[in-house]
Short mmCIF file of C-alpha atoms in Angstrom, two decimals:
data_model
loop_
_atom_site.label_atom_id
_atom_site.label_comp_id
_atom_site.label_asym_id
_atom_site.label_seq_id
_atom_site.Cartn_x
_atom_site.Cartn_y
_atom_site.Cartn_z
CA UNK A 1 -62.59 18.11 30.82
CA UNK A 2 -59.27 16.26 28.81
CA UNK A 3 -57.28 18.50 26.72
CA UNK A 4 -56.91 17.58 22.85
CA UNK A 5 -53.45 16.29 22.35
CA UNK A 6 -51.72 18.43 19.97
CA UNK A 7 -51.28 17.18 16.59
CA UNK A 8 -48.30 15.16 15.15
CA UNK A 9 -47.98 17.71 12.64
CA UNK A 10 -47.19 20.34 15.03
CA UNK A 11 -44.14 18.15 16.13
CA UNK A 12 -42.82 17.81 12.66
CA UNK A 13 -40.96 21.23 12.31
CA UNK A 14 -39.09 20.48 15.66
CA UNK A 15 -38.07 17.01 14.73
CA UNK A 16 -36.77 18.48 11.33
CA UNK A 17 -34.88 20.92 12.89
CA UNK A 18 -33.15 17.99 15.54
CA UNK A 19 -32.44 15.70 12.70
CA UNK A 20 -30.92 18.68 10.85
CA UNK A 21 -29.20 19.81 13.67
CA UNK A 22 -27.59 16.36 14.22
CA UNK A 23 -26.78 15.84 10.37
CA UNK A 24 -24.77 19.11 10.45
CA UNK A 25 -22.78 18.23 13.62
CA UNK A 26 -21.98 14.80 12.10
CA UNK A 27 -20.75 16.41 8.74
CA UNK A 28 -18.58 18.34 10.94
CA UNK A 29 -16.90 15.98 12.51
CA UNK A 30 -16.48 14.04 9.38
CA UNK A 31 -15.07 17.05 7.56
CA UNK A 32 -12.51 17.35 10.81
CA UNK A 33 -11.42 14.18 10.52
CA UNK A 34 -10.78 14.40 6.74
CA UNK A 35 -9.09 18.03 7.17
CA UNK A 36 -6.75 16.42 10.00
CA UNK A 37 -5.73 13.51 7.46
CA UNK A 38 -5.31 15.71 4.55
CA UNK A 39 -3.36 18.31 6.30
CA UNK A 40 -0.89 15.92 7.89
CA UNK A 41 0.01 14.50 4.30
CA UNK A 42 0.17 17.92 2.86
CA UNK A 43 2.85 18.52 5.66
CA UNK A 44 4.38 15.45 5.04
CA UNK A 45 4.87 15.87 1.43
CA UNK A 46 5.93 19.92 1.67
CA UNK A 47 7.43 20.35 4.85
CA UNK A 48 8.80 16.73 6.21
CA UNK A 49 9.58 15.09 2.93
CA UNK A 50 13.35 13.85 3.33
CA UNK A 51 15.24 12.36 0.70
CA UNK A 52 14.73 9.57 -1.59
CA UNK A 53 17.21 7.40 -3.64
CA UNK A 54 16.77 7.04 -7.42
CA UNK A 55 18.15 3.90 -9.60
CA UNK A 56 20.89 6.35 -10.65
CA UNK A 57 22.35 7.20 -7.05
CA UNK A 58 25.56 6.58 -6.01
CA UNK A 59 24.75 3.37 -2.93
CA UNK A 60 26.79 2.41 -0.06
CA UNK A 61 25.78 -1.17 -0.64
CA UNK A 62 26.19 -2.96 -3.92
CA UNK A 63 23.74 -6.14 -4.81
CA UNK A 64 26.54 -8.90 -3.96
CA UNK A 65 25.47 -7.44 -0.20
CA UNK A 66 21.99 -8.61 -0.75
CA UNK A 67 20.04 -12.23 -0.34
CA UNK A 68 16.74 -12.06 -1.68
CA UNK A 69 13.86 -14.29 -0.30
CA UNK A 70 10.64 -14.43 -2.14
CA UNK A 71 7.64 -15.28 -0.28
CA UNK A 72 4.84 -17.57 -1.55
CA UNK A 73 2.79 -20.76 -0.97
CA UNK A 74 3.37 -22.14 -4.07
CA UNK A 75 2.82 -20.35 -7.00
CA UNK A 76 5.70 -21.59 -9.40
CA UNK A 77 4.76 -19.86 -12.71
CA UNK A 78 4.34 -16.46 -11.02
CA UNK A 79 7.29 -16.67 -8.92
CA UNK A 80 9.56 -18.27 -11.75
CA UNK A 81 8.87 -14.49 -13.26
CA UNK A 82 10.06 -13.06 -10.07
CA UNK A 83 13.14 -14.77 -9.54
CA UNK A 84 14.16 -14.45 -13.51
CA UNK A 85 13.61 -10.53 -12.63
CA UNK A 86 15.93 -10.51 -9.94
CA UNK A 87 19.34 -9.04 -11.31
CA UNK A 88 22.55 -11.20 -12.11
CA UNK A 89 24.14 -9.09 -9.41
CA UNK A 90 21.97 -11.04 -6.90
CA UNK A 91 24.02 -14.13 -6.60
CA UNK A 92 21.93 -15.42 -3.38
CA UNK A 93 17.79 -15.83 -4.08
CA UNK A 94 16.17 -17.75 -2.18
CA UNK A 95 12.32 -18.77 -1.93
CA UNK A 96 10.17 -19.46 1.20
CA UNK A 97 7.52 -21.77 -0.07
CA UNK A 98 4.72 -23.53 2.14
CA UNK A 99 4.69 -26.56 -0.57
CA UNK A 100 7.46 -28.03 -2.85
CA UNK A 101 7.61 -26.14 -6.16
CA UNK A 102 10.69 -26.07 -8.96
CA UNK A 103 11.68 -22.78 -9.46
CA UNK A 104 15.31 -22.02 -11.55
CA UNK A 105 17.76 -19.40 -10.49
CA UNK A 106 16.85 -20.09 -6.85
CA UNK A 107 16.71 -22.18 -3.94
CA UNK A 108 13.93 -23.11 -2.56
CA UNK A 109 13.12 -23.68 0.91
CA UNK A 110 9.49 -25.28 2.37
CA UNK A 111 8.34 -24.40 5.46
CA UNK A 112 7.63 -27.46 7.47
CA UNK A 113 4.05 -27.90 8.33
CA UNK A 114 5.02 -28.96 12.08
CA UNK A 115 6.74 -25.47 12.73
CA UNK A 116 5.31 -23.13 15.46
CA UNK A 117 5.83 -20.10 16.50
CA UNK A 118 3.81 -16.83 17.69
CA UNK A 119 3.37 -15.50 14.21
CA UNK A 120 1.05 -16.85 11.70
CA UNK A 121 0.39 -17.05 8.40
CA UNK A 122 3.12 -15.45 6.14
CA UNK A 123 4.74 -14.02 9.22
CA UNK A 124 5.03 -17.48 10.13
CA UNK A 125 7.05 -18.44 6.79
CA UNK A 126 9.41 -15.35 7.23
CA UNK A 127 10.03 -16.06 10.87
CA UNK A 128 10.83 -19.65 10.20
CA UNK A 129 13.16 -18.39 7.22
CA UNK A 130 15.04 -15.86 9.24
CA UNK A 131 15.71 -18.65 11.97
CA UNK A 132 16.83 -21.52 9.52
CA UNK A 133 17.61 -20.22 6.20
CA UNK A 134 21.68 -19.28 6.21
CA UNK A 135 22.29 -15.93 5.49
CA UNK A 136 25.76 -14.04 5.20
CA UNK A 137 24.67 -10.75 3.33
CA UNK A 138 24.22 -7.77 5.08
CA UNK A 139 20.61 -7.22 3.63
CA UNK A 140 17.76 -9.40 3.17
CA UNK A 141 15.32 -8.13 0.46
CA UNK A 142 11.74 -9.52 0.55
CA UNK A 143 9.62 -10.19 -2.89
CA UNK A 144 6.15 -11.01 -2.64
CA UNK A 145 5.57 -13.20 -5.21
CA UNK A 146 4.33 -11.49 -7.66
CA UNK A 147 6.82 -8.65 -7.77
CA UNK A 148 8.78 -7.89 -10.78
CA UNK A 149 12.26 -6.35 -9.64
CA UNK A 150 13.00 -2.84 -12.06
CA UNK A 151 16.09 -0.61 -11.71
CA UNK A 152 17.27 -2.49 -8.83
CA UNK A 153 21.04 -1.43 -8.66
CA UNK A 154 22.06 -1.10 -4.72
CA UNK A 155 21.11 -0.13 -1.77
CA UNK A 156 21.56 3.53 0.80
CA UNK A 157 23.01 2.62 4.03
CA UNK A 158 20.02 2.73 6.11
CA UNK A 159 18.35 -0.01 8.61
CA UNK A 160 15.07 -0.09 6.43
CA UNK A 161 15.26 0.45 2.82
CA UNK A 162 11.40 0.51 1.05
CA UNK A 163 11.36 0.41 -2.77
CA UNK A 164 8.52 2.16 -4.05
CA UNK A 165 5.99 0.17 -6.33
CA UNK A 166 3.66 1.11 -9.52
CA UNK A 167 1.16 -2.04 -9.60
CA UNK A 168 0.75 -3.31 -13.16
CA UNK A 169 -2.89 -3.73 -15.21
CA UNK A 170 -4.06 -7.51 -14.55
CA UNK A 171 -7.36 -7.16 -16.30
CA UNK A 172 -9.24 -4.61 -14.03
CA UNK A 173 -9.88 -1.02 -15.19
CA UNK A 174 -11.01 0.04 -11.80
CA UNK A 175 -8.67 -1.93 -9.57
CA UNK A 176 -5.55 -0.25 -11.77
CA UNK A 177 -7.08 3.46 -11.21
CA UNK A 178 -7.88 2.33 -7.53
CA UNK A 179 -3.87 1.28 -7.29
CA UNK A 180 -2.84 4.47 -9.13
CA UNK A 181 -4.52 6.98 -6.44
CA UNK A 182 -3.16 4.87 -3.98
CA UNK A 183 0.21 5.28 -5.27
CA UNK A 184 -0.08 9.20 -5.43
CA UNK A 185 -1.05 8.98 -1.60
CA UNK A 186 1.85 6.76 -1.13
CA UNK A 187 4.25 9.93 -2.00
CA UNK A 188 4.44 10.47 1.70
CA UNK A 189 6.77 7.49 2.65
CA UNK A 190 9.53 9.97 1.54
CA UNK A 191 8.87 11.84 4.72
CA UNK A 192 8.85 8.81 6.96
CA UNK A 193 12.35 8.87 7.96
CA UNK A 194 11.69 12.32 9.92
CA UNK A 195 9.00 10.08 11.84
CA UNK A 196 9.85 7.91 14.74
CA UNK A 197 7.52 5.48 13.40
CA UNK A 198 6.90 5.18 9.68
CA UNK A 199 3.55 4.94 9.14
CA UNK A 200 3.35 1.69 6.77
CA UNK A 201 5.71 -0.13 4.53
CA UNK A 202 4.75 -2.15 1.69
CA UNK A 203 6.14 -5.70 2.06
CA UNK A 204 6.54 -6.44 -1.47
CA UNK A 205 9.77 -4.75 -1.75
CA UNK A 206 11.83 -3.88 1.33
CA UNK A 207 15.42 -4.74 2.18
CA UNK A 208 16.28 -5.01 6.06
CA UNK A 209 19.40 -4.61 7.51
CA UNK A 210 20.48 -8.48 8.84
CA UNK A 211 21.08 -7.56 12.26
CA UNK A 212 17.80 -5.58 13.07
CA UNK A 213 16.22 -8.48 11.28
CA UNK A 214 17.47 -10.79 14.14
CA UNK A 215 17.20 -8.95 17.17
CA UNK A 216 13.70 -7.80 15.99
CA UNK A 217 12.28 -11.25 14.79
CA UNK A 218 9.04 -11.71 13.22
CA UNK A 219 7.89 -13.60 16.12
CA UNK A 220 4.33 -12.15 16.79
CA UNK A 221 0.58 -12.60 15.59
CA UNK A 222 -0.62 -10.17 12.87
CA UNK A 223 -1.86 -10.11 9.09
CA UNK A 224 -0.15 -6.99 8.27
CA UNK A 225 3.62 -8.34 9.48
CA UNK A 226 5.52 -5.74 7.39
CA UNK A 227 4.27 -2.85 8.78
CA UNK A 228 3.96 -4.13 12.27
CA UNK A 229 7.82 -5.18 11.86
CA UNK A 230 9.08 -1.69 11.00
CA UNK A 231 7.16 0.02 14.21
CA UNK A 232 8.25 -2.58 16.40
CA UNK A 233 11.63 -1.92 15.09
CA UNK A 234 11.16 1.47 15.47
CA UNK A 235 11.11 0.87 19.43
CA UNK A 236 14.55 -1.15 19.02
CA UNK A 237 16.69 1.48 17.75
CA UNK A 238 16.22 5.14 16.31
CA UNK A 239 15.25 3.37 12.92
CA UNK A 240 16.59 4.71 9.52
CA UNK A 241 14.18 4.42 7.14
CA UNK A 242 15.03 4.93 3.36
CA UNK A 243 13.40 5.12 0.17
CA UNK A 244 14.53 3.95 -3.28
CA UNK A 245 12.43 5.27 -5.92
CA UNK A 246 12.66 2.11 -8.75
CA UNK A 247 9.06 1.29 -9.01
CA UNK A 248 9.24 -2.36 -8.75
CA UNK A 249 6.23 -3.73 -10.64
CA UNK A 250 3.78 -5.92 -8.75
CA UNK A 251 0.28 -6.68 -9.60
CA UNK A 252 -2.69 -4.52 -9.44
CA UNK A 253 -5.76 -6.79 -8.24
CA UNK A 254 -7.32 -8.92 -10.70
CA UNK A 255 -11.03 -7.79 -10.06
CA UNK A 256 -12.54 -5.14 -7.76
CA UNK A 257 -13.85 -8.03 -5.61
CA UNK A 258 -10.20 -8.88 -5.04
CA UNK A 259 -9.13 -5.44 -4.24
CA UNK A 260 -11.76 -5.23 -1.65
CA UNK A 261 -10.39 -7.97 0.33
CA UNK A 262 -7.28 -6.58 0.04
CA UNK A 263 -8.02 -3.64 1.70
CA UNK A 264 -9.91 -5.72 4.76
CA UNK A 265 -6.85 -7.11 5.67
CA UNK A 266 -4.60 -4.28 5.31
CA UNK A 267 -7.12 -2.21 7.63
CA UNK A 268 -8.05 -5.20 9.92
CA UNK A 269 -4.53 -5.30 10.30
CA UNK A 270 -3.87 -2.05 11.25
CA UNK A 271 -6.80 -1.77 13.48
CA UNK A 272 -6.15 -4.54 15.78
CA UNK A 273 -1.97 -3.80 15.88
CA UNK A 274 -1.24 -2.30 19.17
CA UNK A 275 2.56 -2.22 18.86
CA UNK A 276 2.55 1.96 18.51
CA UNK A 277 2.66 3.95 21.64
CA UNK A 278 -0.11 6.03 22.81
CA UNK A 279 0.70 9.24 22.19
CA UNK A 280 1.39 8.04 18.33
CA UNK A 281 -1.84 6.08 17.71
CA UNK A 282 -4.20 9.45 16.96
CA UNK A 283 -1.93 9.94 13.66
CA UNK A 284 -1.72 6.94 12.61
CA UNK A 285 -5.67 5.98 13.37
CA UNK A 286 -7.24 9.27 12.45
CA UNK A 287 -6.08 8.55 8.67
CA UNK A 288 -7.16 4.80 8.65
CA UNK A 289 -10.68 5.61 9.94
CA UNK A 290 -11.14 8.33 7.65
CA UNK A 291 -10.54 6.14 4.72
CA UNK A 292 -12.81 3.64 5.94
CA UNK A 293 -15.64 5.94 6.23
CA UNK A 294 -15.27 8.07 3.20
CA UNK A 295 -18.06 6.35 1.28
CA UNK A 296 -20.54 7.67 4.03
CA UNK A 297 -19.61 11.05 3.31
CA UNK A 298 -21.27 11.97 0.33
CA UNK A 299 -24.84 10.20 1.16
CA UNK A 300 -24.55 12.36 4.27
CA UNK A 301 -23.54 15.60 2.51
CA UNK A 302 -26.66 14.12 0.02
CA UNK A 303 -29.16 14.03 3.08
CA UNK A 304 -28.05 17.29 4.59
CA UNK A 305 -29.19 19.18 1.71
CA UNK A 306 -32.46 17.37 1.40
CA UNK A 307 -33.92 18.06 4.33
CA UNK A 308 -36.03 21.14 3.97
CA UNK A 309 -34.92 24.72 5.95
CA UNK A 310 -31.65 26.32 6.04
CA UNK A 311 -29.14 24.85 7.66
CA UNK A 312 -26.15 27.38 9.31
CA UNK A 313 -22.75 26.42 8.47
CA UNK A 314 -23.21 24.45 5.12
CA UNK A 315 -21.96 27.66 2.74
CA UNK A 316 -18.71 27.20 4.52
CA UNK A 317 -19.00 23.28 4.77
CA UNK A 318 -19.14 23.50 0.99
CA UNK A 319 -16.22 25.86 0.77
CA UNK A 320 -14.24 23.14 2.93
CA UNK A 321 -15.25 20.39 1.46
CA UNK A 322 -14.23 21.75 -2.27
CA UNK A 323 -10.77 22.13 -0.91
CA UNK A 324 -10.79 18.43 0.34
CA UNK A 325 -12.24 17.33 -2.86
CA UNK A 326 -9.26 19.03 -4.36
CA UNK A 327 -6.44 17.22 -2.20
CA UNK A 328 -8.05 13.72 -3.30
CA UNK A 329 -7.61 14.91 -7.11
CA UNK A 330 -3.79 16.09 -5.96
CA UNK A 331 -3.40 12.27 -4.72
CA UNK A 332 -4.66 10.88 -8.14
CA UNK A 333 -2.18 13.32 -10.35
CA UNK A 334 0.78 12.37 -8.03
CA UNK A 335 -0.45 8.58 -9.30
CA UNK A 336 -0.27 9.76 -12.44
CA UNK A 337 3.35 11.50 -12.26
CA UNK A 338 4.22 7.99 -10.56
CA UNK A 339 3.22 6.11 -13.47
CA UNK A 340 4.29 8.70 -15.73
CA UNK A 341 1.18 9.05 -17.61
CA UNK A 342 1.21 11.42 -20.28
CA UNK A 343 -0.63 14.89 -19.31
CA UNK A 344 -3.16 14.58 -21.56
CA UNK A 345 -4.34 11.55 -20.14
CA UNK A 346 -4.55 13.12 -16.74
CA UNK A 347 -8.44 14.58 -17.00
CA UNK A 348 -9.82 10.75 -17.50
CA UNK A 349 -7.74 10.13 -14.12
CA UNK A 350 -9.46 12.99 -12.74
CA UNK A 351 -12.72 11.95 -13.28
CA UNK A 352 -12.39 8.98 -11.76
CA UNK A 353 -11.07 9.92 -8.40
CA UNK A 354 -14.72 9.91 -7.16
CA UNK A 355 -15.30 6.65 -7.92
CA UNK A 356 -11.49 5.28 -7.26
CA UNK A 357 -12.17 7.19 -3.23
CA UNK A 358 -15.03 5.04 -3.12
CA UNK A 359 -14.27 1.88 -4.18
CA UNK A 360 -10.55 1.98 -2.41
CA UNK A 361 -12.31 2.61 0.86
CA UNK A 362 -14.95 -0.43 0.59
CA UNK A 363 -12.60 -2.80 1.32
CA UNK A 364 -11.42 -0.62 4.66
CA UNK A 365 -15.18 -0.03 5.93
CA UNK A 366 -15.62 -3.88 5.48
CA UNK A 367 -12.53 -4.15 7.85
CA UNK A 368 -14.11 -2.04 10.57
CA UNK A 369 -17.02 -3.49 10.57
CA UNK A 370 -16.24 -7.26 10.18
CA UNK A 371 -12.24 -7.73 10.95
CA UNK A 372 -10.55 -10.36 8.85
CA UNK A 373 -8.55 -12.83 11.34
CA UNK A 374 -6.86 -14.77 9.02
CA UNK A 375 -4.25 -13.91 6.12
CA UNK A 376 -5.57 -14.23 2.20
CA UNK A 377 -3.42 -14.07 -0.33
CA UNK A 378 -4.96 -11.59 -3.27
CA UNK A 379 -5.58 -13.41 -6.63
CA UNK A 380 -2.50 -13.24 -8.79
CA UNK A 381 -2.31 -13.92 -12.05
CA UNK A 382 0.46 -15.64 -14.55
CA UNK A 383 2.60 -13.68 -16.70
CA UNK A 384 1.06 -14.83 -19.91
CA UNK A 385 -1.97 -12.93 -18.77
CA UNK A 386 0.06 -10.00 -18.33
CA UNK A 387 1.62 -9.73 -21.16
CA UNK A 388 -1.70 -10.81 -23.23
CA UNK A 389 -3.33 -7.84 -21.63
CA UNK A 390 -0.33 -5.39 -22.39
CA UNK A 391 -0.41 -6.27 -25.86
CA UNK A 392 0.26 -2.98 -27.33
CA UNK A 393 3.41 -2.87 -25.38
CA UNK A 394 4.40 -6.35 -24.46
CA UNK A 395 5.41 -9.78 -26.39
CA UNK A 396 5.03 -13.10 -25.10
CA UNK A 397 8.48 -14.09 -23.39
CA UNK A 398 9.07 -10.14 -22.18
CA UNK A 399 8.45 -10.80 -18.16
CA UNK A 400 10.77 -13.77 -18.41
CA UNK A 401 13.77 -12.44 -20.57
CA UNK A 402 13.29 -8.71 -18.20
CA UNK A 403 16.75 -8.73 -16.02
CA UNK A 404 15.48 -6.39 -13.50
CA UNK A 405 18.35 -3.81 -13.83
CA UNK A 406 15.83 -1.70 -16.32
CA UNK A 407 12.24 -0.50 -16.42
CA UNK A 408 9.76 -3.29 -17.55
CA UNK A 409 8.36 -1.64 -20.59
CA UNK A 410 9.61 1.92 -20.74
CA UNK A 411 12.86 2.55 -22.05
CA UNK A 412 13.47 5.29 -19.17
CA UNK A 413 11.83 6.16 -15.90
CA UNK A 414 11.22 9.63 -17.10
CA UNK A 415 9.16 8.71 -20.25
CA UNK A 416 5.49 9.28 -20.71
CA UNK A 417 3.20 6.78 -21.57
CA UNK A 418 0.21 7.22 -23.73
CA UNK A 419 -1.33 3.99 -22.62
CA UNK A 420 -4.48 4.23 -20.22
CA UNK A 421 -3.70 0.80 -19.08
CA UNK A 422 -0.47 -0.42 -20.91
CA UNK A 423 2.38 0.83 -18.77
#
């Protein structure tokens, strides 16, 4: 006689147990990845942090030793504000554009359409300028088209000088909060001089010793040319990397869509870059993978707890994940300090941390799933728009009148700001 097969219901407990075990393993793997990234950040900030310079520092190089190059496709109004913000002590200001534009106070150089090299997009323009634009200065300071210079008083004696940033609110509250979070995370840059390879660079305010630039060149295909150049420079020499805490004002993306596209490009460029030596890649890529997949972790946690039955280790998991959540809050508080937000405003930013973390990571996850191949300029707004959305602290003409030697809004870098967005 044929035996009757067991009912499907008899296999449900075993199936449920197997799914639960798989989820627990997945949860712990993700947690270890985040834990390693967070632990390394704490090591950088607490143990490896080296000297950072402030605008009041006594610098080895004065502004007369700097040539400024502003990079743009052709955003004339935006570039004019950037050029206006360069201190008078910088006598050599150039604009590298993809099409003819009129800018007062700077000499405009247009990249020829027929120019060919290995570099693409923004890197192509920088490489053409390196070859064709004369420079008799010790340093070349690169600015993005929307970078408003603040507290620029000189440069330390280093191969690469990274100026810190402080993105300004342009209309999107969520994009701005994400930038506060990111700036808090970037506190780790002060430890990069202790590393063989700085982990990343911000090209919107960075100066290179001219002889280093000529030796390394920009002639490679990449969509993250600033970080790629620093990595290749570190291959060329024992790189001296210095951070100046001047807080140049660039624009926060004007929409969440623009922010997501920007993050996608950053992640894509990093993942596609094979410049780092093999022994260094786990340190760099563990961080970006943890960043990209962070939106999935809350989903996994909820799924694990919704499955009936007990899961060994979930109690410990909850404790460890809470500690890592606290590190995310530390990033946000670091951003509040960088922005000089008044301590009474900090709880608002702390409450917004989970949303900021997820939004900040969506573009990175997109970059892993569908890497971008071409450079797309993040949308910019006009100076008048910035002045309008900061009506409580700025008037029309304030940006045009800014001379780059002081803060843009506050009278002092130590002055606390009571406004949530107007800073």
